[in-house]
Amino acid sequence: MALYSEKVMDHFTNPRNVGKLDDADGIGEVGNAKCGDIMKIYIKVRDGIIVDVKFNTFGCGSAIASSSMATEMIKGKPLSQALELTNKAVAEALDGLPAHKMHCSVLAEEAIRSAIKDYYDRNGIAYDKAQFPDPHDEEEHTDDD
Amino acid sequence: MTRTVYVDNAATTAMSDAAIAAMLPYFKETYGNPSSLHTVGQVAKEALDGARARIAALVGAKPNEIYFTSGGSEADNQAIRAAAYNGLAKGKKHIISTAFEHHAVLHTLKKLEKEGFEVTYLDVHSHGNITSEEVAAAIRPDTALVTVMYANNEVGSVLPIRRIGEVCRQRKVTFHTDAVQAVGHIPVNVVDDNIDMMSVSAHKFHGPKGVGFLYCRSGVPLKSLIEGGAQERKRRAGTENIAGICGMAAALAEAIGNMQANMAKERALRDKLIAGLSAIPHSRLNGDGKNRLPANVNMCFEGIEGESLLLLLDAKGICASSGSACTSGSLDPSHVLLALGLPHEVAHGSLRLSLSEYNTEEEIDYIIAEVPKIVEYLRNISPVWEALEKGERPHLI
């Protein structure tokens, strides 16, 4: 299908890291069902490293592919590095997303940040609040079609 | 090689052999312009006149009541604008329609609202239909036009057009119907159905794309949308698409000739498909269960999103469509499903399967086998489904 790159279709039809972690150290959930996208990311952290990551996603093909790619990109990485992951990097790793699907990669970035914030909160680790803007601000959709 | 099971016939259909054969002579042999005086042109004109007479007879019209257009959208635009401005000239600025019309109608009405017209959009209720009484109650002394679709393209409801037409005739209000999904599929007769104006598109009944017609009853004023030459009795400028028009005539003749057999076959396949897919827990049939196009199936599956469902079906060779936001290119799900009162999150998980007489029972069995597996897979990775199953979120269907 020409709508998506081969990479997107690969990560959509064979998603990596799909599932849940019952003993997760941090869980991030972003999006809302009304808008058609919800992403939930589970992380397991040891010595500041994301040793395992899983996701569940309700959404379109690019939302599932973005979740899959984003989890691949942070697995085994230090939290500091995971926090630097941008939606653009996720989209680029997928060989691009159609313009009206870029918000799916934004959701992936937000879900990861949200899971890391949850980990910090659970463990009483101090952080700069400015690093975690309220993801709900991003959900304001503008209908410009 | 994956097989192809095409069940998106409400979007477009494969052309029939008869339609293709009817078009071919008009590319190289009879290529004339019907407006030309010479023999080559006049032969083309004879073909045009013949197609017009044939099409008119097939819908119960007179040949001079048929105006060829580029398709259903153009016919909708022209009919609605003509009737609106004709009303305006008499001081009438009110239009009645429904909330689930095709965008060709809705967007034209939105433009007219900006120009000062007032539009009443009748509620289509949870079952996706209206009554002629509801139309009658909405008619006002300043109502210029009632425009109500014959059958809905997404959920397949067939509307009570004959009775709505009767009401409009009694109250002397112009009545237009977008019959793009009906003509060639169910019996339509402009006289029996009390229709003043009707839009039709060829590619929905195995004809070519880019051609359709507007029926406009004698005596109902019609203005041109496109200025230019004197074609179509000065109501539609531009050299006629002779090949397309002849292809449309052949396709319509075939569709109407085989209609009873096609309807019976499609109904059986449709009902089998609905029964098979309804076995999926937390699913729902959308649209009118009784007054329904023979070939339309529209279901919602809770906890999943329609575009991912379509992509996975496509990987299995099944070509369908969805009212999910992601497939529409906008962020809201289909206005039709929302008009039925479905919550956004349910509307996102919709699947439309629109059949044709070319489908086989074996294909239906294949769909019934594949869809539940894909729905289950998507539900297993869906946090919405997880919340539904845990009781953290109430099931809506």
Coordinates of C-alpha atoms in Angstrom, one line a residue:
Chain A
M1 CA 0.0 0.0 0.0
A2 CA 1.5 3.3 -1.0
L3 CA 0.2 5.2 1.9
Y4 CA 3.0 3.9 4.2
S5 CA 6.7 3.1 3.7
E6 CA 7.8 -0.6 3.9
K7 CA 9.3 0.1 7.3
V8 CA 6.0 1.3 8.7
M9 CA 4.2 -1.7 7.2
D10 CA 6.8 -4.0 8.7
H11 CA 6.5 -2.5 12.2
F12 CA 2.8 -2.5 11.9
T13 CA 2.3 -6.1 10.8
N14 CA 5.2 -7.4 12.9
P15 CA 5.3 -5.1 15.9
R16 CA 8.3 -5.4 18.2
N17 CA 7.9 -5.3 22.0
V18 CA 4.2 -5.7 21.9
G19 CA 2.6 -6.7 25.2
K20 CA 2.6 -5.7 28.9
L21 CA 5.0 -5.8 31.8
D22 CA 3.3 -6.9 35.0
D23 CA 6.2 -5.8 37.1
A24 CA 6.8 -2.5 35.2
D25 CA 8.8 0.2 37.0
G26 CA 7.0 2.9 35.0
I27 CA 3.9 3.1 32.8
G28 CA 2.9 5.9 30.5
E29 CA -0.4 6.3 28.8
V30 CA -1.2 9.1 26.3
G31 CA -3.9 10.0 23.8
N32 CA -7.6 9.3 24.0
A33 CA -10.0 7.0 22.5
K34 CA -12.3 9.8 21.2
C35 CA -9.5 10.9 18.9
G36 CA -8.8 7.4 17.9
D37 CA -5.3 6.9 19.4
I38 CA -4.2 5.6 22.8
M39 CA -0.6 4.4 23.5
K40 CA 0.5 2.7 26.7
I41 CA 4.2 2.0 27.3
Y42 CA 5.6 -0.1 30.1
I43 CA 9.3 0.2 31.1
K44 CA 11.6 -1.9 33.3
V45 CA 14.6 0.1 34.7
R46 CA 17.9 -1.2 36.2
D47 CA 20.7 1.2 37.2
G48 CA 19.2 4.0 35.0
I49 CA 19.0 1.7 32.0
I50 CA 15.7 0.7 30.3
V51 CA 16.2 -3.1 30.4
D52 CA 12.8 -3.9 29.0
V53 CA 10.0 -2.1 27.3
K54 CA 6.5 -3.2 26.0
F55 CA 3.6 -1.4 24.5
N56 CA -0.1 -1.6 23.8
T57 CA -1.7 0.7 21.3
F58 CA -5.2 1.4 20.1
G59 CA -4.9 3.3 16.8
C60 CA -4.1 3.3 13.2
G61 CA -1.3 1.6 11.4
S62 CA 1.2 4.4 11.9
A63 CA 0.3 4.6 15.6
I64 CA 1.2 1.0 16.1
A65 CA 4.3 1.2 13.9
S66 CA 5.4 4.4 15.8
S67 CA 5.0 2.6 19.2
S68 CA 7.0 -0.4 17.9
M69 CA 9.8 1.7 16.5
A70 CA 10.0 4.0 19.5
T71 CA 10.3 1.0 21.9
E72 CA 13.1 -0.4 19.8
M73 CA 14.9 2.8 19.9
I74 CA 14.9 3.1 23.7
K75 CA 15.4 -0.5 24.7
G76 CA 18.7 -1.0 26.5
K77 CA 19.3 2.8 26.5
P78 CA 19.9 5.0 29.6
L79 CA 16.9 7.0 30.7
S80 CA 18.7 10.3 29.8
Q81 CA 19.0 9.1 26.2
A82 CA 15.4 7.9 26.0
L83 CA 14.3 11.3 27.1
E84 CA 16.1 12.8 24.2
L85 CA 14.1 10.7 21.7
T86 CA 12.1 13.0 19.4
N87 CA 9.1 12.3 17.4
K88 CA 11.0 13.3 14.3
A89 CA 13.6 10.7 15.0
V90 CA 10.9 8.0 15.3
A91 CA 9.3 9.2 12.0
E92 CA 12.7 9.2 10.3
A93 CA 13.5 5.7 11.5
L94 CA 10.3 4.6 9.9
D95 CA 11.4 6.2 6.6
G96 CA 8.8 8.9 7.1
L97 CA 5.1 9.2 7.9
P98 CA 2.4 10.9 5.9
A99 CA 2.0 14.6 7.1
H100 CA -1.4 13.9 8.7
K101 CA 0.1 10.9 10.6
M102 CA 2.9 12.8 12.3
H103 CA 0.9 13.1 15.4
C104 CA 1.3 9.3 15.9
S105 CA 5.1 9.8 16.3
V106 CA 4.4 12.7 18.7
L107 CA 2.2 10.3 20.8
A108 CA 5.1 7.7 20.9
E109 CA 7.5 10.4 22.2
E110 CA 5.0 11.5 24.8
A111 CA 4.2 8.0 25.9
I112 CA 7.9 7.3 26.6
R113 CA 8.3 10.6 28.5
S114 CA 5.2 9.8 30.5
A115 CA 6.5 6.3 31.4
I116 CA 9.9 7.8 32.6
K117 CA 8.1 10.5 34.6
D118 CA 6.0 7.7 36.2
Y119 CA 9.2 5.9 37.1
Y120 CA 10.8 9.0 38.6
D121 CA 7.6 9.7 40.6
R122 CA 7.4 6.2 41.9
N123 CA 11.0 6.3 43.1
G124 CA 11.0 9.8 44.4
I125 CA 13.7 10.9 41.9
A126 CA 13.8 14.6 41.5
Y127 CA 13.5 16.0 38.0
D128 CA 13.0 19.3 36.2
K129 CA 9.3 19.7 35.7
A130 CA 9.9 21.7 32.5
Q131 CA 11.2 18.4 31.0
F132 CA 7.7 17.0 31.1
P133 CA 5.2 19.4 29.6
D134 CA 1.6 18.2 30.0
P135 CA 1.0 16.0 27.0
H136 CA -2.7 16.8 27.0
D137 CA -1.8 20.1 25.4
E138 CA -0.8 18.2 22.3
E139 CA -4.2 16.6 21.9
E140 CA -5.9 19.8 20.9
H141 CA -6.7 18.8 17.3
T142 CA -7.2 21.6 14.8
D143 CA -9.6 20.7 12.1
D144 CA -8.0 22.1 9.0
D145 CA -8.9 19.5 6.5
Chain B
M1 CA 0.2 -14.2 -4.7
T2 CA -2.5 -13.1 -2.3
R3 CA -6.0 -13.2 -3.7
T4 CA -8.2 -10.1 -4.0
V5 CA -11.6 -10.0 -2.5
Y6 CA -13.1 -6.7 -3.5
V7 CA -15.9 -5.6 -1.1
D8 CA -15.7 -1.9 -1.5
N9 CA -18.4 -1.5 -4.3
A10 CA -20.0 1.5 -2.7
A11 CA -16.6 3.3 -3.3
T12 CA -16.4 2.1 -6.9
T13 CA -17.1 -1.0 -9.0
A14 CA -15.3 -3.0 -11.6
M15 CA -16.5 -2.1 -15.1
S16 CA -18.7 -4.7 -16.8
D17 CA -17.7 -6.2 -20.1
A18 CA -20.8 -4.8 -21.6
A19 CA -19.9 -1.3 -20.5
I20 CA -16.4 -1.6 -21.8
A21 CA -17.6 -2.9 -25.1
A22 CA -20.1 -0.1 -25.5
M23 CA -17.3 2.5 -25.0
L24 CA -14.6 1.2 -27.3
P25 CA -16.1 2.4 -30.6
Y26 CA -16.2 6.0 -29.4
F27 CA -12.4 6.4 -29.1
K28 CA -11.2 5.7 -32.6
E29 CA -14.1 5.0 -34.9
T30 CA -16.8 7.3 -33.8
Y31 CA -14.7 10.1 -32.4
G32 CA -16.7 13.1 -33.6
N33 CA -18.0 16.0 -31.7
P34 CA -21.8 15.8 -31.5
S35 CA -22.0 19.6 -32.0
S36 CA -20.3 19.3 -35.5
L37 CA -22.5 19.5 -38.6
H38 CA -20.5 17.0 -40.6
T39 CA -21.2 13.3 -40.8
V40 CA -18.5 12.2 -38.3
G41 CA -20.0 14.6 -35.7
Q42 CA -23.6 13.6 -36.5
V43 CA -22.8 9.9 -36.0
A44 CA -21.6 10.8 -32.5
K45 CA -24.7 12.8 -31.9
E46 CA -26.8 9.8 -32.8
A47 CA -24.9 7.7 -30.3
L48 CA -25.5 10.5 -27.7
D49 CA -29.2 10.7 -28.4
G50 CA -29.5 6.9 -28.3
A51 CA -27.8 6.7 -24.9
R52 CA -29.9 9.5 -23.5
A53 CA -33.2 7.8 -24.6
R54 CA -32.0 4.5 -23.2
I55 CA -31.0 5.9 -19.9
A56 CA -34.2 8.0 -19.6
A57 CA -36.4 5.0 -20.2
L58 CA -34.5 3.0 -17.6
V59 CA -35.4 5.4 -14.8
G60 CA -38.9 6.4 -16.1
A61 CA -37.8 9.8 -17.4
K62 CA -38.2 11.6 -20.8
P63 CA -34.9 12.0 -22.8
N64 CA -35.0 15.8 -22.5
E65 CA -35.1 15.5 -18.7
I66 CA -31.6 13.9 -18.6
Y67 CA -28.5 16.1 -18.3
F68 CA -25.2 14.4 -18.5
T69 CA -22.6 15.5 -16.0
S70 CA -19.1 14.5 -14.8
G71 CA -20.7 12.4 -12.0
G72 CA -22.8 12.4 -8.9
S73 CA -21.0 15.3 -7.2
E74 CA -21.5 17.7 -10.1
A75 CA -25.2 16.7 -10.4
D76 CA -25.7 17.3 -6.6
N77 CA -24.0 20.7 -6.8
Q78 CA -26.0 21.8 -9.8
A79 CA -29.4 20.5 -8.6
I80 CA -29.1 22.0 -5.2
R81 CA -27.8 25.4 -6.3
A82 CA -30.4 25.7 -9.1
A83 CA -33.3 24.9 -6.7
A84 CA -31.9 27.2 -4.0
Y85 CA -31.5 30.2 -6.3
N86 CA -34.8 29.6 -7.9
G87 CA -36.4 29.6 -4.4
L88 CA -34.4 32.7 -3.5
A89 CA -35.9 34.6 -6.5
K90 CA -39.3 33.9 -4.8
G91 CA -38.1 34.9 -1.4
K92 CA -37.6 31.4 -0.1
K93 CA -34.4 30.7 1.8
H94 CA -35.0 27.5 3.7
I95 CA -33.7 24.0 2.7
I96 CA -34.4 20.6 4.3
S97 CA -31.9 17.8 4.2
T98 CA -30.6 15.0 6.5
A99 CA -27.5 14.9 8.8
F100 CA -26.0 12.0 6.9
E101 CA -26.0 13.1 3.3
H102 CA -22.9 12.7 1.1
H103 CA -20.4 15.5 1.3
A104 CA -21.3 16.6 -2.2
V105 CA -24.6 17.6 -0.8
L106 CA -23.5 18.7 2.7
H107 CA -20.7 20.9 1.6
T108 CA -22.9 22.6 -1.0
L109 CA -25.5 23.3 1.7
K110 CA -22.7 24.7 4.0
K111 CA -21.8 27.1 1.2
L112 CA -25.4 28.1 0.8
E113 CA -25.7 28.7 4.5
K114 CA -22.8 31.2 4.3
E115 CA -24.8 32.9 1.5
G116 CA -27.8 33.3 3.8
F117 CA -29.8 30.2 3.4
E118 CA -31.1 28.3 6.4
V119 CA -30.8 24.5 6.4
T120 CA -32.7 22.1 8.6
Y121 CA -30.7 18.8 8.9
L122 CA -33.2 16.1 9.9
D123 CA -32.0 13.7 12.7
V124 CA -31.5 10.2 11.3
H125 CA -31.9 8.5 14.6
S126 CA -29.9 5.6 15.9
H127 CA -31.2 3.3 13.1
G128 CA -30.2 5.7 10.4
N129 CA -33.5 6.7 8.7
I130 CA -36.2 9.4 8.6
T131 CA -39.9 9.4 7.9
S132 CA -41.9 11.4 5.4
E133 CA -43.8 12.8 8.4
E134 CA -40.6 14.3 9.8
V135 CA -40.0 16.0 6.4
A136 CA -43.6 17.3 6.3
A137 CA -43.2 18.7 9.8
A138 CA -40.1 20.6 8.8
I139 CA -41.6 22.2 5.6
R140 CA -42.2 26.0 6.0
P141 CA -43.8 28.5 3.7
D142 CA -40.2 29.6 2.8
T143 CA -38.9 26.1 2.0
A144 CA -37.2 26.2 -1.4
L145 CA -35.9 22.6 -1.5
V146 CA -35.9 19.2 0.1
T147 CA -32.8 17.2 -0.7
V148 CA -32.7 13.7 0.8
M149 CA -30.5 10.8 -0.3
Y150 CA -32.2 7.7 -1.8
A151 CA -29.8 5.4 0.1
N152 CA -26.9 6.1 2.4
N153 CA -23.4 5.3 1.0
E154 CA -22.0 4.2 4.4
V155 CA -24.7 2.5 6.4
G156 CA -26.9 1.4 3.5
S157 CA -30.2 2.7 4.8
V158 CA -32.9 3.1 2.1
L159 CA -35.0 6.1 2.7
P160 CA -38.8 6.4 2.1
I161 CA -38.3 8.5 -1.1
R162 CA -41.6 7.9 -2.7
R163 CA -43.5 9.2 0.4
I164 CA -41.1 12.1 0.9
G165 CA -41.7 12.9 -2.8
E166 CA -45.4 12.8 -2.3
V167 CA -45.2 15.2 0.6
C168 CA -43.1 17.6 -1.4
R169 CA -45.4 17.4 -4.4
Q170 CA -48.4 18.2 -2.2
R171 CA -46.7 21.1 -0.5
K172 CA -45.2 22.3 -3.8
V173 CA -41.6 22.1 -2.7
T174 CA -38.9 21.0 -5.1
F175 CA -37.5 17.6 -4.2
H176 CA -34.0 16.5 -5.1
T177 CA -32.5 13.1 -4.2
D178 CA -28.9 11.9 -4.4
A179 CA -29.6 8.4 -5.8
V180 CA -26.0 7.5 -6.4
Q181 CA -26.1 4.4 -4.3
A182 CA -29.6 3.4 -5.4
V183 CA -29.9 3.6 -9.2
G184 CA -28.9 0.3 -10.7
H185 CA -29.1 -1.5 -7.4
I186 CA -32.8 -1.2 -6.3
P187 CA -35.9 -0.2 -8.3
V188 CA -35.9 3.6 -8.9
N189 CA -38.6 5.3 -11.1
V190 CA -38.6 9.1 -11.1
V191 CA -42.4 9.3 -11.9
D192 CA -43.5 6.7 -9.3
D193 CA -41.2 8.1 -6.7
N194 CA -42.3 11.7 -7.2
I195 CA -38.8 13.0 -7.8
D196 CA -38.1 16.4 -9.3
M197 CA -34.3 16.1 -9.5
M198 CA -32.1 13.1 -9.1
S199 CA -28.3 12.7 -9.2
V200 CA -26.7 9.5 -10.6
S201 CA -23.1 8.3 -11.0
A202 CA -22.1 5.6 -13.5
H203 CA -19.1 4.0 -11.7
K204 CA -21.3 2.8 -8.9
F205 CA -23.1 0.3 -11.2
H206 CA -20.1 -1.1 -13.2
G207 CA -20.0 1.9 -15.5
P208 CA -17.0 4.2 -16.1
K209 CA -15.8 6.9 -13.7
G210 CA -16.1 10.6 -14.5
V211 CA -19.7 10.4 -15.9
G212 CA -23.1 10.6 -14.4
F213 CA -26.4 12.5 -15.0
L214 CA -28.9 14.8 -13.4
Y215 CA -32.5 14.1 -14.0
C216 CA -34.5 17.3 -13.9
R217 CA -38.3 17.0 -14.4
S218 CA -39.8 19.1 -17.2
G219 CA -40.9 22.4 -15.8
V220 CA -38.4 22.4 -12.9
P221 CA -36.0 25.3 -13.6
L222 CA -32.3 24.3 -14.0
K223 CA -29.4 26.7 -14.4
S224 CA -25.9 25.9 -15.6
L225 CA -23.0 25.6 -13.3
I226 CA -20.4 25.6 -16.1
E227 CA -20.6 28.4 -18.7
G228 CA -19.6 27.7 -22.2
G229 CA -21.2 26.1 -25.2
A230 CA -24.8 25.1 -25.7
Q231 CA -24.5 21.4 -24.9
E232 CA -27.2 19.7 -22.8
R233 CA -29.8 22.3 -23.8
K234 CA -27.6 25.1 -22.4
R235 CA -27.6 23.5 -19.0
R236 CA -24.1 22.0 -19.0
A237 CA -21.4 23.3 -21.2
G238 CA -18.5 21.2 -22.5
T239 CA -18.1 18.6 -25.2
E240 CA -20.0 15.5 -24.1
N241 CA -18.1 12.4 -22.8
I242 CA -19.6 10.2 -25.5
A243 CA -17.7 7.0 -24.6
G244 CA -18.5 7.5 -21.0
I245 CA -22.1 8.2 -21.6
C246 CA -22.5 5.1 -23.9
G247 CA -20.7 3.0 -21.3
M248 CA -23.0 4.3 -18.6
A249 CA -26.1 3.5 -20.7
A250 CA -24.9 -0.1 -21.3
A251 CA -24.0 -0.6 -17.6
L252 CA -27.3 0.7 -16.4
A253 CA -29.3 -1.4 -18.9
E254 CA -27.4 -4.5 -17.7
A255 CA -27.7 -3.6 -14.0
I256 CA -31.5 -3.0 -14.3
G257 CA -32.0 -6.0 -16.5
N258 CA -30.4 -8.3 -13.9
M259 CA -31.6 -6.4 -10.9
Q260 CA -33.9 -9.0 -9.4
A261 CA -31.3 -11.8 -9.6
N262 CA -28.5 -9.5 -8.3
M263 CA -30.6 -8.3 -5.4
A264 CA -31.5 -11.8 -4.3
K265 CA -27.9 -12.9 -4.6
E266 CA -26.5 -9.9 -2.7
R267 CA -29.1 -10.1 0.0
A268 CA -28.2 -13.7 0.7
L269 CA -24.5 -12.9 0.8
R270 CA -25.1 -9.7 2.9
D271 CA -27.2 -11.6 5.5
K272 CA -24.7 -14.4 5.8
L273 CA -21.9 -11.8 6.3
I274 CA -23.9 -9.9 8.9
A275 CA -24.7 -13.1 10.8
G276 CA -21.1 -14.3 10.7
L277 CA -19.6 -11.0 11.9
S278 CA -22.2 -10.4 14.5
A279 CA -20.8 -13.5 16.3
I280 CA -17.8 -11.3 17.3
P281 CA -18.5 -10.1 20.8
H282 CA -19.2 -6.4 21.3
S283 CA -20.0 -5.8 17.6
R284 CA -22.9 -3.8 16.2
L285 CA -24.6 -3.5 12.8
N286 CA -24.9 0.1 11.8
G287 CA -27.8 1.4 9.7
D288 CA -31.3 0.3 9.1
G289 CA -31.7 -3.4 9.7
K290 CA -34.8 -3.6 7.5
N291 CA -34.8 -0.9 4.9
R292 CA -31.2 -1.6 3.7
L293 CA -29.3 -1.8 0.4
P294 CA -29.0 -5.4 -0.6
A295 CA -25.2 -5.1 -0.8
N296 CA -24.3 -3.1 2.3
V297 CA -22.8 -4.3 5.6
N298 CA -21.5 -1.8 8.1
M299 CA -20.3 -3.0 11.5
C300 CA -18.5 -1.5 14.5
F301 CA -16.1 -3.6 16.7
E302 CA -15.4 -2.1 20.0
G303 CA -11.8 -1.5 21.3
I304 CA -10.1 -1.3 17.9
E305 CA -9.4 1.3 15.3
G306 CA -10.7 1.0 11.7
E307 CA -7.6 1.9 9.7
S308 CA -5.4 -0.8 11.3
L309 CA -8.3 -3.3 10.7
L310 CA -8.4 -2.2 7.0
L311 CA -4.6 -2.5 6.5
L312 CA -4.6 -6.0 8.0
L313 CA -7.6 -7.0 5.9
D314 CA -5.8 -5.6 2.8
A315 CA -2.8 -7.8 3.7
K316 CA -5.2 -10.7 3.4
G317 CA -6.4 -9.4 0.0
I318 CA -9.7 -8.1 1.4
C319 CA -10.5 -4.6 0.1
A320 CA -13.0 -2.8 2.4
S321 CA -13.5 0.7 3.9
S322 CA -14.0 2.3 7.3
G323 CA -15.5 5.4 8.7
S324 CA -12.5 5.8 11.1
A325 CA -10.9 9.3 11.2
C326 CA -7.6 7.9 10.1
T327 CA -9.0 6.8 6.8
S328 CA -10.9 10.0 6.1
G329 CA -7.8 12.2 6.4
S330 CA -9.5 14.2 9.1
L331 CA -9.4 13.7 12.9
D332 CA -13.1 13.0 13.3
P333 CA -14.7 9.7 12.4
S334 CA -17.4 9.6 9.7
H335 CA -20.2 12.2 10.0
V336 CA -22.6 9.4 9.1
L337 CA -21.7 7.3 12.1
L338 CA -21.8 10.3 14.4
A339 CA -25.2 11.2 12.9
L340 CA -26.4 7.8 14.1
G341 CA -25.4 8.9 17.6
L342 CA -22.4 6.5 17.9
P343 CA -19.7 7.7 20.3
H344 CA -16.4 8.7 18.7
E345 CA -14.5 5.8 20.1
V346 CA -17.0 3.3 18.7
A347 CA -17.2 5.0 15.3
H348 CA -13.4 4.7 15.0
G349 CA -13.8 1.0 14.9
S350 CA -16.1 0.7 11.9
L351 CA -15.9 -1.5 8.9
R352 CA -18.0 -1.2 5.7
L353 CA -18.2 -4.1 3.3
S354 CA -20.1 -3.3 0.2
L355 CA -20.8 -6.2 -2.1
S356 CA -21.7 -6.7 -5.8
E357 CA -23.1 -9.5 -7.8
Y358 CA -19.5 -10.4 -8.7
N359 CA -18.8 -11.6 -5.2
T360 CA -19.1 -15.3 -4.4
E361 CA -20.2 -17.2 -1.3
E362 CA -16.7 -18.6 -1.0
E363 CA -15.4 -15.0 -0.6
I364 CA -17.9 -14.3 2.1
D365 CA -16.8 -17.4 4.0
Y366 CA -13.2 -16.2 3.6
I367 CA -14.1 -12.8 5.1
I368 CA -16.1 -14.4 7.9
A369 CA -13.0 -16.5 8.7
E370 CA -10.5 -13.7 8.6
V371 CA -12.2 -10.7 10.2
P372 CA -12.6 -12.3 13.7
K373 CA -8.9 -13.2 13.8
I374 CA -7.8 -9.7 13.0
V375 CA -10.2 -8.1 15.4
E376 CA -8.9 -10.4 18.2
Y377 CA -5.3 -9.6 17.3
L378 CA -6.0 -5.8 17.5
R379 CA -8.0 -6.2 20.7
N380 CA -5.1 -8.0 22.3
I381 CA -2.7 -5.1 21.7
S382 CA -5.3 -2.4 22.5
P383 CA -5.2 -0.6 25.9
V384 CA -8.8 0.4 25.2
W385 CA -9.9 -3.2 25.0
E386 CA -7.9 -4.1 28.1
A387 CA -9.7 -1.3 30.0
L388 CA -13.1 -2.5 28.7
E389 CA -12.3 -6.1 29.8
K390 CA -11.1 -5.0 33.2
G391 CA -14.3 -3.0 33.7
E392 CA -12.3 0.2 33.9
R393 CA -14.3 1.5 31.0
P394 CA -17.9 0.7 30.3
H395 CA -18.7 -1.3 27.2
L396 CA -20.7 0.9 24.8
I397 CA -21.8 -1.9 22.4

